[in-house]
Coordinates of C-alpha atoms and ligand atoms in Angstrom, one line a residue:
M1 CA -14.0 26.4 -42.7
K2 CA -12.7 22.7 -42.3
T3 CA -11.2 20.6 -43.9
M4 CA -12.1 17.6 -46.4
I5 CA -9.8 14.3 -48.3
T6 CA -9.9 11.8 -50.2
G7 CA -8.2 9.7 -52.5
V8 CA -7.3 7.2 -54.5
R9 CA -5.4 4.3 -55.2
P10 CA -3.6 3.8 -58.4
T11 CA -3.5 0.3 -58.2
G12 CA -6.4 -0.6 -61.6
S13 CA -8.9 0.8 -63.7
I14 CA -11.0 3.5 -61.6
T15 CA -14.6 1.9 -60.7
L16 CA -17.9 2.4 -60.5
A17 CA -17.8 1.5 -56.8
N18 CA -14.7 4.2 -56.5
Y19 CA -16.4 7.1 -57.5
I20 CA -19.7 6.0 -55.8
G21 CA -17.5 5.7 -52.2
G22 CA -15.0 8.3 -52.5
I23 CA -15.8 10.7 -55.4
K24 CA -18.9 11.8 -55.6
G25 CA -20.0 13.3 -52.4
F26 CA -16.5 14.6 -52.0
V27 CA -17.9 16.2 -55.8
E28 CA -21.0 17.3 -54.0
Q29 CA -19.6 18.9 -51.3
Q30 CA -16.3 20.4 -52.4
Y31 CA -17.5 23.7 -52.0
N32 CA -18.3 23.8 -48.7
Y33 CA -14.9 23.1 -47.6
N34 CA -11.3 23.5 -47.6
S35 CA -11.1 20.5 -50.8
L36 CA -7.9 18.4 -50.9
I37 CA -8.1 15.3 -52.9
F38 CA -4.7 13.1 -54.1
I39 CA -3.5 10.1 -56.2
A40 CA -2.4 7.6 -53.6
D41 CA 0.4 6.3 -55.3
I42 CA 2.9 5.4 -52.4
H43 CA -0.3 3.2 -51.2
G44 CA -0.2 1.2 -54.3
L45 CA 3.1 0.6 -53.6
T46 CA 1.9 -1.2 -51.2
T47 CA 2.6 -4.4 -53.7
Y48 CA 4.1 -4.5 -56.9
I49 CA 2.7 -2.9 -59.3
D50 CA 4.6 -2.3 -63.3
P51 CA 5.9 1.2 -62.5
Q52 CA 4.6 2.4 -66.1
E53 CA 1.7 0.9 -65.4
I54 CA 1.2 3.1 -62.3
R55 CA 2.5 6.3 -63.9
N56 CA -0.5 5.9 -66.8
N57 CA -3.2 5.3 -63.5
I58 CA -1.9 8.5 -62.2
L59 CA -2.8 10.4 -65.3
D60 CA -5.9 9.0 -65.7
I61 CA -6.8 8.9 -62.3
T62 CA -6.2 13.1 -62.3
A63 CA -8.1 13.3 -65.6
M64 CA -11.3 11.0 -64.1
Y65 CA -11.0 13.0 -61.3
M66 CA -11.7 15.9 -63.4
A67 CA -14.1 14.6 -65.7
C68 CA -16.4 13.7 -62.7
G69 CA -16.4 17.3 -61.7
I70 CA -13.5 18.7 -59.7
D71 CA -13.0 22.3 -59.2
I72 CA -8.9 22.7 -59.0
N73 CA -9.6 26.7 -58.6
N74 CA -11.7 25.4 -55.6
T75 CA -9.6 21.7 -54.8
A76 CA -6.1 21.3 -54.4
L77 CA -5.7 18.0 -56.3
F78 CA -2.1 16.0 -55.9
M79 CA -0.2 13.0 -56.0
Q80 CA 1.0 11.8 -52.9
S81 CA 4.9 11.6 -53.6
D82 CA 5.1 14.7 -54.4
V83 CA 4.0 15.8 -50.5
L84 CA 6.3 13.9 -49.1
E85 CA 5.3 15.3 -45.6
H86 CA 3.0 12.6 -46.2
C87 CA 6.1 9.8 -46.0
N88 CA 7.5 11.3 -43.4
L89 CA 4.1 12.5 -40.1
G90 CA 3.4 8.7 -41.4
F91 CA 6.9 6.9 -40.4
L92 CA 6.3 9.2 -36.8
M93 CA 2.7 7.4 -37.1
A94 CA 4.2 4.3 -37.2
F95 CA 6.2 5.4 -33.9
Q96 CA 3.1 5.3 -31.7
C97 CA 0.6 2.1 -32.9
S98 CA 2.1 -0.9 -31.2
V99 CA 2.7 -4.9 -33.7
G100 CA -0.7 -6.1 -32.4
E101 CA -3.2 -3.7 -32.9
L102 CA -1.8 -3.5 -36.7
S103 CA -1.8 -6.9 -36.8
R104 CA -5.8 -7.4 -36.9
M105 CA -6.6 -4.7 -39.4
T106 CA -9.7 -6.1 -41.6
Q107 CA -7.6 -5.3 -44.9
F108 CA -4.3 -6.6 -43.5
K109 CA -6.0 -9.9 -42.0
A110 CA -7.9 -9.5 -46.0
K111 CA -5.0 -9.4 -48.1
K112 CA -1.8 -10.7 -46.6
Q113 CA -4.5 -14.2 -47.5
S114 CA -4.7 -13.6 -51.2
L115 CA -0.2 -12.6 -51.4
G116 CA 2.0 -15.2 -52.5
K117 CA 4.3 -16.7 -49.6
N118 CA 7.1 -14.4 -50.6
E119 CA 5.8 -11.8 -51.1
K120 CA 6.1 -8.5 -49.1
D121 CA 3.7 -7.3 -47.2
M122 CA 5.4 -4.6 -44.8
G123 CA 4.0 -1.9 -47.0
L124 CA 0.2 -3.3 -46.3
F125 CA 1.0 -3.6 -42.4
I126 CA 1.5 0.1 -42.2
Y127 CA -0.7 1.3 -44.4
P128 CA -2.3 2.5 -42.0
T129 CA 0.0 4.6 -40.8
L130 CA 0.5 6.6 -43.8
M131 CA -3.5 7.2 -44.1
A132 CA -3.4 8.7 -40.6
A133 CA -0.7 10.7 -41.3
D134 CA -2.4 11.6 -45.7
I135 CA -5.8 13.4 -43.0
L136 CA -4.2 14.4 -39.7
L137 CA -1.2 15.7 -42.1
Y138 CA -4.2 18.4 -43.2
D139 CA -6.2 18.8 -39.9
A140 CA -9.5 17.3 -42.3
Q141 CA -11.8 16.7 -40.4
I142 CA -14.0 15.3 -43.2
V143 CA -13.5 11.6 -45.2
P144 CA -16.1 11.1 -48.3
V145 CA -15.2 6.7 -48.1
G146 CA -17.2 4.4 -49.0
A147 CA -18.2 1.9 -46.4
D148 CA -14.8 -0.4 -46.8
Q149 CA -12.2 2.3 -45.8
R150 CA -14.4 2.8 -42.5
Q151 CA -11.9 1.0 -40.4
H152 CA -9.0 3.1 -41.2
I153 CA -11.2 6.6 -40.3
E154 CA -12.0 4.9 -37.2
K155 CA -8.1 3.5 -36.7
T156 CA -6.3 7.2 -37.7
R157 CA -9.4 9.4 -34.8
D158 CA -6.9 6.6 -32.7
F159 CA -3.7 7.7 -33.5
G160 CA -4.5 11.7 -33.6
E161 CA -6.2 11.1 -30.8
R162 CA -3.1 9.1 -29.0
F163 CA -0.5 11.0 -29.8
N164 CA -3.3 14.5 -28.8
N165 CA -3.0 12.7 -25.6
I166 CA 0.9 12.8 -25.2
Y167 CA 2.3 15.8 -26.9
G168 CA -0.9 17.6 -26.1
N169 CA -3.3 19.0 -29.0
T170 CA -2.1 18.5 -32.3
F171 CA -4.6 17.3 -34.6
K172 CA -7.9 18.2 -35.2
L173 CA -9.9 14.6 -35.1
P174 CA -11.4 13.3 -38.1
D175 CA -14.9 11.9 -39.5
Y176 CA -15.5 9.2 -42.4
Q177 CA -18.4 10.4 -44.5
I178 CA -20.1 6.8 -46.1
P179 CA -22.6 8.3 -48.7
K180 CA -26.5 6.9 -47.7
I181 CA -26.5 5.3 -50.6
G182 CA -23.5 2.8 -52.3
A183 CA -21.4 2.4 -49.7
R184 CA -20.6 -1.3 -50.4
I185 CA -21.5 -2.2 -54.3
M186 CA -21.4 -6.1 -54.4
N187 CA -19.8 -7.6 -57.4
L188 CA -22.3 -8.0 -60.1
Q189 CA -21.6 -12.0 -60.2
D190 CA -21.1 -12.1 -57.0
P191 CA -22.9 -10.2 -54.7
S192 CA -20.8 -11.7 -51.4
I193 CA -17.9 -9.6 -52.5
K194 CA -17.5 -6.6 -53.5
M195 CA -16.9 -4.4 -56.4
S196 CA -12.8 -4.3 -56.7
K197 CA -10.6 -2.6 -59.1
S198 CA -7.5 -5.2 -58.3
A199 CA -10.3 -7.5 -59.8
L200 CA -8.7 -9.2 -63.3
K201 CA -8.8 -7.4 -65.6
D202 CA -11.7 -9.4 -67.5
D203 CA -13.8 -9.8 -64.4
K204 CA -17.5 -9.5 -65.0
G205 CA -18.3 -8.4 -62.1
T206 CA -17.2 -4.9 -62.3
I207 CA -17.8 -2.4 -63.8
L208 CA -14.9 -0.2 -64.8
M209 CA -15.7 3.9 -65.3
L210 CA -13.1 3.7 -69.0
D211 CA -14.7 0.0 -69.7
D212 CA -16.4 -0.1 -73.2
I213 CA -19.8 1.1 -72.7
E214 CA -21.2 -2.2 -74.7
I215 CA -19.6 -4.0 -72.0
T216 CA -21.0 -2.7 -69.4
R217 CA -24.5 -2.8 -70.9
K218 CA -23.6 -7.0 -71.3
K219 CA -22.5 -6.9 -67.4
I220 CA -25.2 -5.1 -66.0
M221 CA -27.3 -7.8 -68.6
A222 CA -25.0 -11.1 -67.1
A223 CA -25.8 -9.9 -63.0
C224 CA -26.7 -12.5 -60.8
T225 CA -30.1 -12.1 -59.3
D226 CA -32.3 -14.4 -57.7
S227 CA -35.2 -16.5 -58.9
E228 CA -38.2 -15.3 -56.9
G229 CA -38.6 -12.6 -59.6
K230 CA -39.9 -9.2 -57.6
V231 CA -38.1 -5.7 -57.8
Y232 CA -37.5 -4.2 -54.7
Y233 CA -34.6 -3.3 -52.3
D234 CA -33.4 -6.3 -49.9
E235 CA -29.8 -6.3 -49.1
E236 CA -29.9 -9.3 -46.7
N237 CA -32.0 -11.8 -49.5
K238 CA -31.9 -10.1 -52.6
P239 CA -28.1 -9.1 -52.7
G240 CA -28.4 -9.0 -56.9
I241 CA -31.3 -7.1 -57.2
S242 CA -30.2 -4.9 -54.3
N243 CA -27.4 -3.9 -55.7
L244 CA -28.5 -3.0 -59.4
I245 CA -30.9 -0.5 -57.5
S246 CA -28.1 1.0 -56.1
L247 CA -26.6 1.9 -59.4
I248 CA -29.5 3.3 -60.1
C249 CA -30.2 5.2 -57.5
V250 CA -27.3 7.4 -57.3
V251 CA -26.7 7.6 -61.0
N252 CA -30.6 9.1 -61.3
N253 CA -30.5 10.6 -58.0
M254 CA -33.5 8.8 -56.3
T255 CA -33.8 7.0 -53.2
I256 CA -34.7 3.6 -52.7
E257 CA -37.7 3.9 -51.8
E258 CA -38.7 6.1 -55.2
A259 CA -36.8 3.2 -56.8
N260 CA -39.0 0.6 -54.8
K261 CA -41.6 2.0 -56.7
K262 CA -41.2 3.0 -60.0
Y263 CA -40.0 -0.1 -61.0
K264 CA -42.1 -2.5 -58.3
D265 CA -44.0 -4.0 -61.5
Y266 CA -40.8 -4.5 -63.6
N267 CA -39.6 -8.5 -64.7
Y268 CA -35.4 -8.9 -64.6
K269 CA -34.8 -8.3 -67.7
D270 CA -36.4 -4.6 -68.0
F271 CA -35.3 -4.0 -64.7
K272 CA -31.4 -4.7 -65.8
I273 CA -32.4 -2.9 -69.7
E274 CA -33.2 0.0 -66.9
V275 CA -30.5 0.2 -65.0
A276 CA -28.1 -0.6 -68.0
D277 CA -29.5 2.6 -70.2
N278 CA -28.7 4.6 -67.2
V279 CA -25.9 3.8 -65.9
C280 CA -24.4 3.6 -69.1
K281 CA -25.9 7.1 -69.8
F282 CA -23.6 8.7 -67.0
I283 CA -20.4 6.6 -67.2
K284 CA -20.4 7.5 -71.0
G285 CA -20.8 11.6 -70.0
I286 CA -18.0 10.9 -68.1
Q287 CA -16.1 9.7 -70.9
D288 CA -16.1 12.0 -72.8
K289 CA -14.7 14.7 -70.4
F290 CA -12.4 12.6 -69.0
Y291 CA -10.8 11.6 -72.6
Q292 CA -10.4 15.7 -73.3
Y293 CA -8.4 15.8 -70.4
R294 CA -7.2 12.9 -70.5
S295 CA -5.4 14.3 -74.3
D296 CA -3.5 16.6 -72.7
E297 CA -1.1 15.3 -70.1
I298 CA 1.3 18.3 -70.0
R299 CA -1.8 19.6 -68.6
L300 CA -2.3 17.0 -66.6
K301 CA 0.8 17.2 -65.2
E302 CA 0.6 21.3 -64.3
I303 CA -2.7 20.4 -62.3
L304 CA -0.6 18.3 -59.7
T305 CA 2.2 20.2 -59.8
A306 CA -0.2 23.1 -58.8
G307 CA -2.4 21.2 -56.4
A308 CA 1.7 19.7 -54.6
N309 CA 2.1 23.4 -54.4
K310 CA -1.1 24.2 -52.3
A311 CA -1.4 21.2 -50.2
R312 CA 2.9 21.9 -49.3
I313 CA 1.8 24.7 -47.6
Y314 CA -0.4 23.3 -45.2
A315 CA 1.6 19.6 -44.5
S316 CA 5.3 21.1 -45.0
K317 CA 3.3 23.4 -41.3
K318 CA 2.3 20.9 -39.4
L319 CA 4.6 18.3 -39.8
Ligands
TYM1 P1 -9.8 2.8 -53.1 O1 -8.5 2.7 -54.3 O2 -9.8 0.9 -52.5 O3 -10.5 3.3 -52.7 C1 -11.0 4.4 -53.0 C2 -12.1 5.0 -52.7 O4 -13.3 3.6 -52.9 C3 -14.3 3.4 -52.3 N1 -15.2 2.0 -52.8 C4 -15.8 1.6 -52.8 N2 -16.7 2.0 -52.5 C5 -18.3 1.5 -52.3 N3 -17.4 0.2 -52.8 C6 -17.4 -0.5 -53.3 N4 -17.6 -2.0 -53.4 C7 -16.0 0.4 -52.6 N5 -14.3 -0.2 -53.4 C8 -13.5 1.4 -53.4 C9 -13.3 3.5 -51.3 O5 -13.8 3.0 -50.0 C10 -12.2 4.3 -51.4 O6 -13.3 5.5 -50.6 N6 -7.0 3.4 -48.5 C11 -8.1 4.1 -49.9 C12 -6.8 5.9 -50.4 C13 -6.4 6.7 -49.4 C14 -7.7 7.5 -48.9 C15 -6.5 8.1 -47.8 C16 -8.8 7.5 -49.1 C17 -4.7 6.6 -49.2 N7 -5.4 7.2 -48.3 C18 -6.9 8.9 -46.6 C19 -9.0 8.5 -48.5 C20 -8.7 9.6 -47.4 C21 -8.3 3.2 -50.6 O7 -7.6 1.8 -50.5 O8 -9.0 3.4 -51.6

């Protein structure tokens, strides 16, 4: 059986984009693989985050994973820092890289620009080596992620292959699995940038899974569109409407063609109402389950401990 792994950084509240890019595909396929899902808390420390906030976010994500349908009888759900083999292999991975190749990583260049002059950037710089370790440690071959993580998975393949060529066949090489619809969910207010959980708390363009449903509705109703007045998918010329089409397709399991057909005679206001109704209903269902899981912290911590114990069996052997 092949192994599948994915993770989310606990650096902010989970967005609908995180669900679509990283979690949905994983949940759908969890029984077809030897499955592991984790909270990338060490990656979350690459830039400063308040310790209490990260502790809280870790439990939020654990409960959110459960609410989204992770079955812990099948899948190891754990916190990265509970399995220190990740750091150990990450360190060794860094020895296989050059400064030049890490400084050319798109995410490093983008994030470095947004850092203040005196902020520390070494964690961001070696981020790909830890991410490679996360995957190679388990010989994972399938990694469900959004399009923004593609380069990291390609690098993981490079590092693994390089290591295998030097030291003999040690690691299986992974492939990314990017969702057909919603690979890159865009900000509702500015559809030229991706929806991101690191956005400001009152960002009207980001749908948080834990936002009050009425706030989500307002965000969707205020989404940026265009002046043509016709509903159809055209990512290049109609990024705002296309983004809303992606959202409704994902929550209703519809294809783009089906949506184009169904909504072709809608005006933008009615279409937004339809998107808001469907997205809110979907998120509300997850929220109800989330609050049930979140109310029992002892249970959540037990889940993480059990998941780490399971993950460590593979990780320690591989290391
Ligand atoms: P993170 O925490 O930034 O995002 C978690 C998942 O959400 C996806 N995603 C999106 N998908 C579609 N549209 C968007 N706008 C969008 N924004 C985020 C991401 O692609 C990701 O799948 N480096 C990773 C965490 C990580 C990881 C790993 C993932 C660490 N080690 C090993 C897989 C395997 C990250 O920062 O994800």
